[in-house]
Short mmCIF file of C-alpha atoms in Angstrom, two decimals:
data_model
loop_
_atom_site.label_atom_id
_atom_site.label_comp_id
_atom_site.label_asym_id
_atom_site.label_seq_id
_atom_site.Cartn_x
_atom_site.Cartn_y
_atom_site.Cartn_z
CA UNK A 1 -9.00 70.68 15.06
CA UNK A 2 -9.28 72.00 11.51
CA UNK A 3 -8.01 70.21 8.42
CA UNK A 4 -5.27 72.85 8.13
CA UNK A 5 -4.17 72.16 11.72
CA UNK A 6 -4.02 68.44 11.00
CA UNK A 7 -2.06 68.96 7.76
CA UNK A 8 0.53 71.22 9.39
CA UNK A 9 0.85 68.74 12.23
CA UNK A 10 1.78 65.96 9.83
CA UNK A 11 4.12 68.17 7.78
CA UNK A 12 6.05 69.27 10.85
CA UNK A 13 6.54 65.65 11.91
CA UNK A 14 7.40 64.13 8.51
CA UNK A 15 11.13 63.99 9.23
CA UNK A 16 11.91 62.85 12.79
CA UNK A 17 15.08 64.32 14.28
CA UNK A 18 17.92 61.78 14.58
CA UNK A 19 18.65 63.07 18.08
CA UNK A 20 15.15 62.01 19.19
CA UNK A 21 14.20 59.08 16.97
CA UNK A 22 15.74 55.60 16.81
CA UNK A 23 14.35 52.14 16.18
CA UNK A 24 14.20 51.44 19.93
CA UNK A 25 12.49 54.74 20.80
CA UNK A 26 10.08 54.73 17.86
CA UNK A 27 6.36 54.03 18.41
CA UNK A 28 5.23 50.47 17.75
CA UNK A 29 2.81 49.62 14.97
CA UNK A 30 -0.63 48.69 16.22
CA UNK A 31 -0.76 45.73 13.87
CA UNK A 32 1.42 42.91 15.16
CA UNK A 33 1.47 43.75 18.87
CA UNK A 34 1.68 40.41 20.67
CA UNK A 35 1.43 41.09 24.40
CA UNK A 36 -1.84 39.56 25.56
CA UNK A 37 -3.45 39.27 28.99
CA UNK A 38 -1.24 36.29 29.90
CA UNK A 39 1.93 38.25 29.16
CA UNK A 40 0.77 41.13 31.35
CA UNK A 41 -0.14 38.62 34.08
CA UNK A 42 3.29 36.94 33.93
CA UNK A 43 4.89 40.33 34.40
CA UNK A 44 3.16 40.66 37.78
CA UNK A 45 3.41 36.96 38.62
CA UNK A 46 7.19 37.36 38.42
CA UNK A 47 7.55 40.79 39.96
CA UNK A 48 5.23 40.38 42.94
CA UNK A 49 6.84 37.15 44.14
CA UNK A 50 10.35 38.58 44.50
CA UNK A 51 12.70 37.99 47.42
CA UNK A 52 12.64 41.68 48.29
CA UNK A 53 8.85 41.76 48.32
CA UNK A 54 8.65 38.67 50.52
CA UNK A 55 11.14 40.23 52.94
CA UNK A 56 8.99 43.38 53.10
CA UNK A 57 5.71 41.52 53.56
CA UNK A 58 7.07 39.08 56.14
CA UNK A 59 8.43 42.09 58.01
CA UNK A 60 4.83 43.24 58.55
CA UNK A 61 4.27 40.16 60.69
CA UNK A 62 7.29 41.13 62.79
CA UNK A 63 6.00 44.71 63.08
CA UNK A 64 2.85 43.48 64.79
CA UNK A 65 0.25 43.06 62.05
CA UNK A 66 -1.80 39.91 62.36
CA UNK A 67 -2.84 37.81 59.38
CA UNK A 68 -6.03 39.80 58.79
CA UNK A 69 -4.13 43.08 58.98
CA UNK A 70 -1.63 41.89 56.38
CA UNK A 71 -4.44 40.79 54.06
CA UNK A 72 -6.22 44.15 54.52
CA UNK A 73 -3.03 46.07 53.71
CA UNK A 74 -2.49 44.14 50.49
CA UNK A 75 -6.15 44.37 49.48
CA UNK A 76 -6.01 48.17 49.75
CA UNK A 77 -2.64 48.41 48.02
CA UNK A 78 -3.71 46.14 45.17
CA UNK A 79 -6.77 48.27 44.40
CA UNK A 80 -4.64 51.44 44.30
CA UNK A 81 -2.01 49.77 42.13
CA UNK A 82 -4.59 48.33 39.75
CA UNK A 83 -5.97 51.81 39.11
CA UNK A 84 -2.56 53.50 38.76
CA UNK A 85 -1.02 50.81 36.58
CA UNK A 86 -4.06 50.52 34.34
CA UNK A 87 -4.00 54.27 33.66
CA UNK A 88 -0.26 54.11 33.03
CA UNK A 89 -0.64 51.04 30.82
CA UNK A 90 -3.31 52.69 28.66
CA UNK A 91 -0.82 55.46 27.85
CA UNK A 92 1.65 52.95 26.43
CA UNK A 93 -0.99 51.15 24.40
CA UNK A 94 -2.34 54.33 22.84
CA UNK A 95 0.99 55.90 21.86
CA UNK A 96 3.23 52.84 21.47
CA UNK A 97 6.20 54.72 22.96
CA UNK A 98 8.56 53.88 25.87
CA UNK A 99 8.71 55.95 29.06
CA UNK A 100 11.53 58.36 28.08
CA UNK A 101 9.50 59.37 25.02
CA UNK A 102 6.25 59.46 26.97
CA UNK A 103 7.87 61.95 29.35
CA UNK A 104 8.44 64.36 26.45
CA UNK A 105 4.70 65.11 26.44
CA UNK A 106 4.92 66.89 29.81
CA UNK A 107 8.60 67.78 30.21
CA UNK A 108 9.51 68.57 26.60
CA UNK A 109 11.65 66.77 24.04
CA UNK A 110 14.84 67.51 26.00
CA UNK A 111 13.37 67.96 29.48
CA UNK A 112 12.27 64.31 29.40
CA UNK A 113 15.87 63.39 30.20
CA UNK A 114 15.16 64.46 33.81
CA UNK A 115 12.52 61.81 34.66
CA UNK A 116 14.18 59.17 32.49
CA UNK A 117 17.53 59.80 34.19
CA UNK A 118 16.08 59.57 37.72
CA UNK A 119 14.22 56.36 36.84
CA UNK A 120 17.36 54.92 35.24
CA UNK A 121 19.60 55.66 38.25
CA UNK A 122 17.22 53.94 40.65
CA UNK A 123 16.95 50.92 38.35
CA UNK A 124 20.71 50.51 37.80
CA UNK A 125 21.37 50.49 41.55
CA UNK A 126 18.63 47.95 42.21
CA UNK A 127 19.71 45.81 39.24
CA UNK A 128 23.08 45.33 40.92
CA UNK A 129 21.55 44.74 44.35
CA UNK A 130 19.02 42.16 43.12
CA UNK A 131 21.75 40.34 41.20
CA UNK A 132 23.81 40.27 44.40
CA UNK A 133 20.87 38.84 46.40
CA UNK A 134 20.33 36.10 43.81
CA UNK A 135 24.07 35.32 43.77
CA UNK A 136 24.00 34.92 47.57
CA UNK A 137 21.30 32.25 47.23
CA UNK A 138 23.37 30.51 44.54
CA UNK A 139 26.51 30.65 46.70
CA UNK A 140 24.63 29.11 49.64
CA UNK A 141 23.29 26.33 47.41
CA UNK A 142 26.73 25.54 45.96
CA UNK A 143 28.34 25.34 49.40
CA UNK A 144 25.53 23.05 50.59
CA UNK A 145 26.03 20.76 47.58
CA UNK A 146 29.84 20.97 47.48
CA UNK A 147 31.16 21.83 50.98
CA UNK A 148 34.70 22.17 49.64
CA UNK A 149 33.69 25.42 47.94
CA UNK A 150 33.34 26.98 51.36
CA UNK A 151 37.03 27.91 51.29
CA UNK A 152 36.30 30.27 48.37
CA UNK A 153 33.79 32.11 50.53
CA UNK A 154 36.18 33.20 53.28
CA UNK A 155 38.21 35.94 51.56
CA UNK A 156 37.25 39.44 50.42
CA UNK A 157 37.99 41.24 47.16
CA UNK A 158 36.34 44.69 47.05
CA UNK A 159 33.91 43.48 49.70
CA UNK A 160 33.00 40.23 47.93
CA UNK A 161 34.39 36.71 48.32
CA UNK A 162 35.82 34.73 45.41
CA UNK A 163 32.75 32.49 45.34
CA UNK A 164 30.55 35.57 45.56
CA UNK A 165 32.30 37.08 42.55
CA UNK A 166 31.89 33.85 40.58
CA UNK A 167 28.15 33.52 41.28
CA UNK A 168 27.51 37.24 40.80
CA UNK A 169 29.27 37.34 37.42
CA UNK A 170 27.50 34.15 36.31
CA UNK A 171 24.05 35.62 36.98
CA UNK A 172 25.14 39.03 35.68
CA UNK A 173 26.22 37.40 32.40
CA UNK A 174 22.98 35.39 32.15
CA UNK A 175 20.91 38.56 32.34
CA UNK A 176 23.08 40.34 29.79
CA UNK A 177 22.64 37.36 27.45
CA UNK A 178 18.84 37.40 27.79
CA UNK A 179 18.63 41.15 27.20
CA UNK A 180 20.93 40.90 24.16
CA UNK A 181 18.07 39.13 22.37
CA UNK A 182 15.66 42.01 23.01
CA UNK A 183 12.19 42.38 24.52
CA UNK A 184 10.91 39.25 22.78
CA UNK A 185 13.33 37.06 24.74
CA UNK A 186 12.40 38.86 27.97
CA UNK A 187 8.74 38.10 27.26
CA UNK A 188 9.56 34.40 26.73
CA UNK A 189 11.63 34.21 29.90
CA UNK A 190 8.78 35.76 31.87
CA UNK A 191 6.35 33.18 30.47
CA UNK A 192 8.69 30.42 31.69
CA UNK A 193 9.55 31.90 35.08
CA UNK A 194 6.01 32.85 36.19
CA UNK A 195 4.48 29.35 36.53
CA UNK A 196 7.77 28.02 37.96
CA UNK A 197 7.69 30.69 40.66
CA UNK A 198 4.02 30.19 41.55
CA UNK A 199 4.35 26.41 41.77
CA UNK A 200 7.48 26.67 43.92
CA UNK A 201 6.03 29.18 46.39
CA UNK A 202 2.75 27.22 46.65
CA UNK A 203 4.70 24.02 47.34
CA UNK A 204 6.85 25.79 49.95
CA UNK A 205 3.77 27.20 51.70
CA UNK A 206 2.00 23.81 51.64
CA UNK A 207 5.09 22.09 53.05
CA UNK A 208 5.29 24.60 55.92
CA UNK A 209 1.53 24.35 56.58
CA UNK A 210 1.71 20.57 57.01
CA UNK A 211 4.91 20.82 59.07
CA UNK A 212 3.00 23.09 61.45
CA UNK A 213 0.26 20.50 61.86
CA UNK A 214 -2.27 22.00 59.50
CA UNK A 215 -2.62 25.38 61.25
CA UNK A 216 -0.67 28.60 61.70
CA UNK A 217 -0.22 31.38 64.26
CA UNK A 218 -2.39 34.36 63.35
CA UNK A 219 0.07 36.84 64.91
CA UNK A 220 3.41 37.05 66.68
CA UNK A 221 1.68 36.90 70.06
CA UNK A 222 1.53 40.66 70.64
CA UNK A 223 -0.36 42.12 67.66
CA UNK A 224 -1.19 45.76 67.15
CA UNK A 225 -4.78 46.82 67.83
CA UNK A 226 -7.01 49.84 67.33
CA UNK A 227 -5.60 52.99 65.77
CA UNK A 228 -2.01 51.72 65.82
CA UNK A 229 -3.05 48.69 63.76
CA UNK A 230 -4.93 50.76 61.17
CA UNK A 231 -2.06 53.23 60.86
CA UNK A 232 0.31 50.32 60.20
CA UNK A 233 -2.11 48.89 57.63
CA UNK A 234 -2.29 52.23 55.80
CA UNK A 235 1.50 52.68 55.93
CA UNK A 236 2.05 49.14 54.68
CA UNK A 237 -0.34 49.69 51.78
CA UNK A 238 1.35 53.00 50.93
CA UNK A 239 4.83 51.47 51.07
CA UNK A 240 3.72 48.63 48.81
CA UNK A 241 2.62 51.22 46.26
CA UNK A 242 5.99 52.99 46.69
CA UNK A 243 7.77 49.73 45.87
CA UNK A 244 5.93 49.83 42.54
CA UNK A 245 6.55 53.56 42.09
CA UNK A 246 9.12 52.60 39.48
CA UNK A 247 6.74 50.41 37.52
CA UNK A 248 3.86 52.87 37.46
CA UNK A 249 6.20 55.23 35.65
CA UNK A 250 7.54 52.92 32.95
CA UNK A 251 4.76 50.34 32.58
CA UNK A 252 4.35 51.78 29.08
CA UNK A 253 7.71 50.16 28.17
CA UNK A 254 5.75 46.89 28.14
CA UNK A 255 2.18 47.90 27.23
CA UNK A 256 3.42 49.59 24.04
CA UNK A 257 3.35 46.01 22.73
CA UNK A 258 -0.08 45.16 24.19
CA UNK A 259 -2.77 43.97 21.80
CA UNK A 260 -5.61 45.94 23.38
CA UNK A 261 -6.79 47.84 26.43
CA UNK A 262 -8.85 44.80 27.36
CA UNK A 263 -5.68 42.67 27.47
CA UNK A 264 -4.11 45.17 29.87
CA UNK A 265 -7.18 45.20 32.12
CA UNK A 266 -7.53 41.40 32.19
CA UNK A 267 -3.83 40.89 32.83
CA UNK A 268 -3.84 43.52 35.57
CA UNK A 269 -6.94 42.11 37.27
CA UNK A 270 -5.42 38.65 37.64
CA UNK A 271 -1.87 39.90 38.08
CA UNK A 272 -2.51 42.60 40.68
CA UNK A 273 -5.57 42.17 42.99
CA UNK A 274 -5.85 38.39 42.61
CA UNK A 275 -2.12 37.65 42.49
CA UNK A 276 -1.22 40.09 45.28
CA UNK A 277 -3.80 38.63 47.65
CA UNK A 278 -2.51 35.17 46.77
CA UNK A 279 0.98 36.46 47.58
CA UNK A 280 -0.29 37.80 50.92
CA UNK A 281 -1.80 34.41 51.77
CA UNK A 282 1.56 32.71 51.10
CA UNK A 283 3.29 35.29 53.31
CA UNK A 284 0.82 34.65 56.12
CA UNK A 285 1.26 30.87 55.85
CA UNK A 286 5.06 31.05 55.81
CA UNK A 287 5.25 33.54 58.69
CA UNK A 288 2.51 31.98 60.80
CA UNK A 289 3.69 28.40 60.31
CA UNK A 290 7.31 29.19 61.20
CA UNK A 291 6.22 31.15 64.30
CA UNK A 292 4.02 28.25 65.43
CA UNK A 293 6.90 25.82 64.98
CA UNK A 294 9.56 27.64 66.99
CA UNK A 295 8.37 31.14 67.91
CA UNK A 296 10.78 32.60 65.34
CA UNK A 297 9.80 35.30 62.83
CA UNK A 298 11.57 34.68 59.53
CA UNK A 299 12.95 37.54 57.43
CA UNK A 300 12.87 35.93 53.96
CA UNK A 301 11.73 32.74 52.17
CA UNK A 302 15.42 31.81 51.95
CA UNK A 303 15.32 31.20 55.73
CA UNK A 304 12.81 28.42 55.08
CA UNK A 305 14.47 27.11 51.92
CA UNK A 306 17.68 26.50 53.88
CA UNK A 307 15.77 24.19 56.25
CA UNK A 308 14.62 21.82 53.47
CA UNK A 309 16.14 18.45 54.45
CA UNK A 310 16.26 16.93 50.96
CA UNK A 311 19.16 18.17 48.84
CA UNK A 312 17.32 17.71 45.54
CA UNK A 313 14.33 19.70 46.78
CA UNK A 314 16.65 22.32 48.26
CA UNK A 315 18.32 22.70 44.86
CA UNK A 316 14.99 23.00 43.03
CA UNK A 317 13.66 25.59 45.48
CA UNK A 318 16.87 27.63 45.39
CA UNK A 319 17.06 27.62 41.60
CA UNK A 320 13.41 28.69 41.42
CA UNK A 321 14.15 31.66 43.70
CA UNK A 322 17.14 32.57 41.54
CA UNK A 323 15.08 32.32 38.33
CA UNK A 324 12.45 34.52 39.97
CA UNK A 325 14.97 37.17 41.02
CA UNK A 326 16.42 37.27 37.51
CA UNK A 327 12.93 37.75 36.07
CA UNK A 328 12.19 40.60 38.48
CA UNK A 329 15.50 42.23 37.67
CA UNK A 330 14.91 42.08 33.93
CA UNK A 331 11.46 43.61 34.29
CA UNK A 332 11.92 46.27 36.93
CA UNK A 333 15.60 47.15 36.78
CA UNK A 334 17.02 46.43 33.34
CA UNK A 335 14.53 47.63 30.75
CA UNK A 336 14.09 51.12 32.26
CA UNK A 337 17.79 52.17 32.23
CA UNK A 338 18.20 50.71 28.75
CA UNK A 339 15.56 53.03 27.32
CA UNK A 340 16.90 55.91 29.43
CA UNK A 341 20.40 55.43 28.02
CA UNK A 342 19.13 55.11 24.45
CA UNK A 343 17.21 58.34 24.98
CA UNK A 344 20.37 60.09 26.27
CA UNK A 345 22.65 58.78 23.50
CA UNK A 346 20.40 57.89 20.56
CA UNK A 347 23.14 58.27 17.96
CA UNK A 348 25.50 55.76 19.60
CA UNK A 349 23.40 53.31 21.63
CA UNK A 350 20.72 50.80 20.68
CA UNK A 351 18.82 48.40 22.97
CA UNK A 352 21.62 45.83 23.18
CA UNK A 353 24.49 48.29 23.59
CA UNK A 354 22.55 50.20 26.24
CA UNK A 355 21.94 46.89 28.02
CA UNK A 356 25.70 46.29 28.20
CA UNK A 357 26.34 49.81 29.51
CA UNK A 358 23.58 49.47 32.11
CA UNK A 359 24.88 46.10 33.25
CA UNK A 360 28.44 47.43 33.45
CA UNK A 361 27.29 50.31 35.65
CA UNK A 362 25.40 47.86 37.85
CA UNK A 363 28.68 45.98 38.31
CA UNK A 364 31.15 48.82 38.92
CA UNK A 365 29.06 50.31 41.73
CA UNK A 366 29.80 47.09 43.72
CA UNK A 367 26.14 46.72 44.75
CA UNK A 368 26.91 44.46 47.73
CA UNK A 369 28.63 47.43 49.37
CA UNK A 370 25.54 49.58 48.71
CA UNK A 371 23.19 46.95 50.11
CA UNK A 372 25.28 46.40 53.23
CA UNK A 373 25.43 50.13 53.99
CA UNK A 374 22.08 51.22 55.48
CA UNK A 375 23.00 54.91 55.15
CA UNK A 376 23.51 54.59 51.40
CA UNK A 377 20.36 52.53 50.87
CA UNK A 378 18.16 54.76 53.02
CA UNK A 379 19.41 58.16 51.91
CA UNK A 380 20.63 57.69 48.35
CA UNK A 381 18.13 55.14 47.05
CA UNK A 382 15.38 56.34 49.40
CA UNK A 383 15.88 59.92 48.23
CA UNK A 384 15.85 58.94 44.57
CA UNK A 385 12.77 56.79 45.13
CA UNK A 386 10.93 59.72 46.68
CA UNK A 387 11.40 61.65 43.42
CA UNK A 388 9.32 59.12 41.49
CA UNK A 389 6.01 60.26 42.99
CA UNK A 390 6.31 63.88 41.79
CA UNK A 391 7.41 62.68 38.34
CA UNK A 392 4.36 60.43 38.14
CA UNK A 393 2.11 63.28 39.26
CA UNK A 394 3.31 65.66 36.54
CA UNK A 395 3.18 63.07 33.73
CA UNK A 396 -0.28 61.77 34.66
CA UNK A 397 -1.78 65.23 35.23
CA UNK A 398 -0.50 66.37 31.84
CA UNK A 399 -1.71 63.30 29.95
CA UNK A 400 -5.09 62.65 31.62
CA UNK A 401 -6.23 65.98 33.08
CA UNK A 402 -4.91 68.54 30.60
CA UNK A 403 -4.67 66.68 27.28
CA UNK A 404 -7.43 64.14 27.98
CA UNK A 405 -5.18 61.47 26.37
CA UNK A 406 -4.77 63.44 23.13
CA UNK A 407 -1.17 63.07 21.91
CA UNK A 408 0.52 64.19 18.71
CA UNK A 409 2.91 61.23 18.54
CA UNK A 410 5.03 62.39 15.54
CA UNK A 411 5.79 65.66 17.34
CA UNK A 412 7.46 63.68 20.13
CA UNK A 413 10.32 63.13 17.67
CA UNK A 414 10.85 66.55 16.14
CA UNK A 415 13.11 69.41 17.21
CA UNK A 416 11.11 71.83 15.07
CA UNK A 417 10.28 74.88 17.19
CA UNK A 418 6.70 74.62 15.96
CA UNK A 419 6.39 71.15 17.47
CA UNK A 420 3.80 70.61 20.20
CA UNK A 421 6.41 69.50 22.72
CA UNK A 422 9.24 71.92 22.00
CA UNK A 423 8.07 74.34 24.70
CA UNK A 424 11.11 76.52 25.53
CA UNK A 425 14.29 75.15 23.94
CA UNK A 426 12.93 71.64 24.43
CA UNK A 427 12.09 72.10 28.12
CA UNK A 428 8.69 72.74 29.68
CA UNK A 429 9.38 75.23 32.51
CA UNK A 430 5.88 74.69 33.93
CA UNK A 431 6.54 70.96 34.44
CA UNK A 432 9.90 71.67 36.07
CA UNK A 433 8.29 74.35 38.27
CA UNK A 434 5.72 71.81 39.50
CA UNK A 435 8.27 69.02 39.94
CA UNK A 436 11.04 70.79 41.89
CA UNK A 437 9.08 71.96 44.99
CA UNK A 438 7.04 68.74 45.07
CA UNK A 439 10.24 66.70 44.91
CA UNK A 440 11.77 68.76 47.72
CA UNK A 441 8.73 68.09 49.92
CA UNK A 442 8.67 64.36 49.07
CA UNK A 443 12.38 63.88 49.81
CA UNK A 444 12.08 65.85 53.06
CA UNK A 445 9.15 63.73 54.23
CA UNK A 446 10.95 60.53 53.24
CA UNK A 447 14.32 61.25 54.86
CA UNK A 448 13.98 63.76 57.70
CA UNK A 449 13.44 61.94 61.04
CA UNK A 450 10.90 64.56 62.16
CA UNK A 451 8.45 63.21 59.57
CA UNK A 452 9.10 59.53 60.34
CA UNK A 453 5.44 58.84 61.15
CA UNK A 454 4.33 59.85 57.64
CA UNK A 455 7.47 58.90 55.70
CA UNK A 456 5.68 55.93 54.16
CA UNK A 457 3.28 58.31 52.41
CA UNK A 458 6.03 60.42 50.75
CA UNK A 459 5.30 59.01 47.27
CA UNK A 460 1.62 59.95 47.48
CA UNK A 461 2.35 63.37 48.97
CA UNK A 462 4.80 64.14 46.16
CA UNK A 463 2.50 62.77 43.45
CA UNK A 464 -0.61 64.67 44.56
CA UNK A 465 1.29 67.89 45.18
CA UNK A 466 3.02 67.78 41.78
CA UNK A 467 -0.24 66.96 39.97
CA UNK A 468 -2.03 69.83 41.71
CA UNK A 469 0.75 72.34 41.07
CA UNK A 470 1.06 71.33 37.43
CA UNK A 471 -2.70 71.51 36.89
CA UNK A 472 -2.54 75.01 38.37
CA UNK A 473 0.37 76.44 36.34
CA UNK A 474 0.20 74.46 33.08
CA UNK A 475 -0.32 76.28 29.80
CA UNK A 476 -3.83 75.74 28.42
CA UNK A 477 -3.61 78.29 25.61
CA UNK A 478 -3.39 75.75 22.77
CA UNK A 479 -5.64 72.75 22.20
CA UNK A 480 -4.03 69.31 22.35
CA UNK A 481 -3.96 67.49 19.01
CA UNK A 482 -4.43 63.75 18.62
CA UNK A 483 -2.25 62.26 15.84
CA UNK A 484 -1.13 58.63 15.85
CA UNK A 485 2.43 57.55 15.08
CA UNK A 486 1.74 54.87 12.48
CA UNK A 487 3.62 56.80 9.78
CA UNK A 488 6.90 56.52 11.74
CA UNK A 489 6.17 53.34 13.71
CA UNK A 490 8.22 50.14 13.76
CA UNK A 491 7.17 46.54 14.35
CA UNK A 492 6.44 45.64 17.97
CA UNK A 493 8.61 42.97 19.59
#
């Protein structure tokens, strides 16, 4: 790049467009970033040990995988996730921008609303569902402690009992309160919740291990073998990656505040391979111990928590599970739609206002009705989830393969037609052309019964197809320029 090229690049970006630039969307200054390896680790320590993840992993035991098969599935998945999330995290550290802005590199300054919108819709739905699951645990605990409250759990208002409404709104309000203090408060809550979660789940697993006489069943009595076992292992590993398909997209929302690449790598090493295998061990102990005790395959840790004979310990375990679910919700399902909404309405919404709007949407969709309707969950949320792979493929191919991580950060905030990411009226038709057919294939594989045997691989199929198509059709006529965003950056939270 010549000096003239560099000068014109800076001149074009000297005045960010108000429709693209706000305090919340601005790049973060490199000086003052405070997310270290422990903060990255606590992100995964909270997110991995969620009720939904335990239900998925314990389900593998019921599907016929033995203990060694479950461990193999998580070992493979953790390696894949470590690689994907580290690459995604490096993008956030280099540019300092959140996911909706990162998407502008490939999709254009206005086209980025497509991936941000899809990611936001998925997150809002799951925010409501996870809050509902946590409120169910709280309702069960309250009835156990105060049996008289059971009468509030017998009616139905819009599909939810009075007690259900009370516990849901209480946890809904708690999350809104935490988010109202910004990313710094979320970071502090994560630091508190992570060790609480790990200690609780370790104690629960140890209690079950000793109840079962110091040994566990290694399978449900009729385990899969041969090719069927290995296919299930591969599908389980793929589905575990799909669960994190949301995070691999918007991990930059968090790593934009990371101190260094080394902090991301260290946090990911302990938080993903080490922590996920630790999680798998806990799953095997819980499942195997319960099966040895009564021949019953549990569906969730809450099944075990309810059997705790001591009320004080029951309360502690239940509150730990609730604190964990809130942490997961804040990380995976609250931050993403907030940035998506700010990106859609930058002139009217900031982080806190967008948090209120996102929370309100998560309430009005009555998430308990979504969760209790398998058709809605499988087709609506499953279809939206299948779109995340192609989005990831386009963004990663553009950033790593075509641009080789060279980004002109100030141009992400300008509507000047000479800007690097203006493309055609703010949309990159080549990115859309790669995304649409790949998304169609991914959704078809995920939802059409004919492809049931490979449905678990829909995210990978969509991601690889989109990356290949984009690499094939992308415009390579102009060299990518590397300009940092320090001139328009704000302090990191």
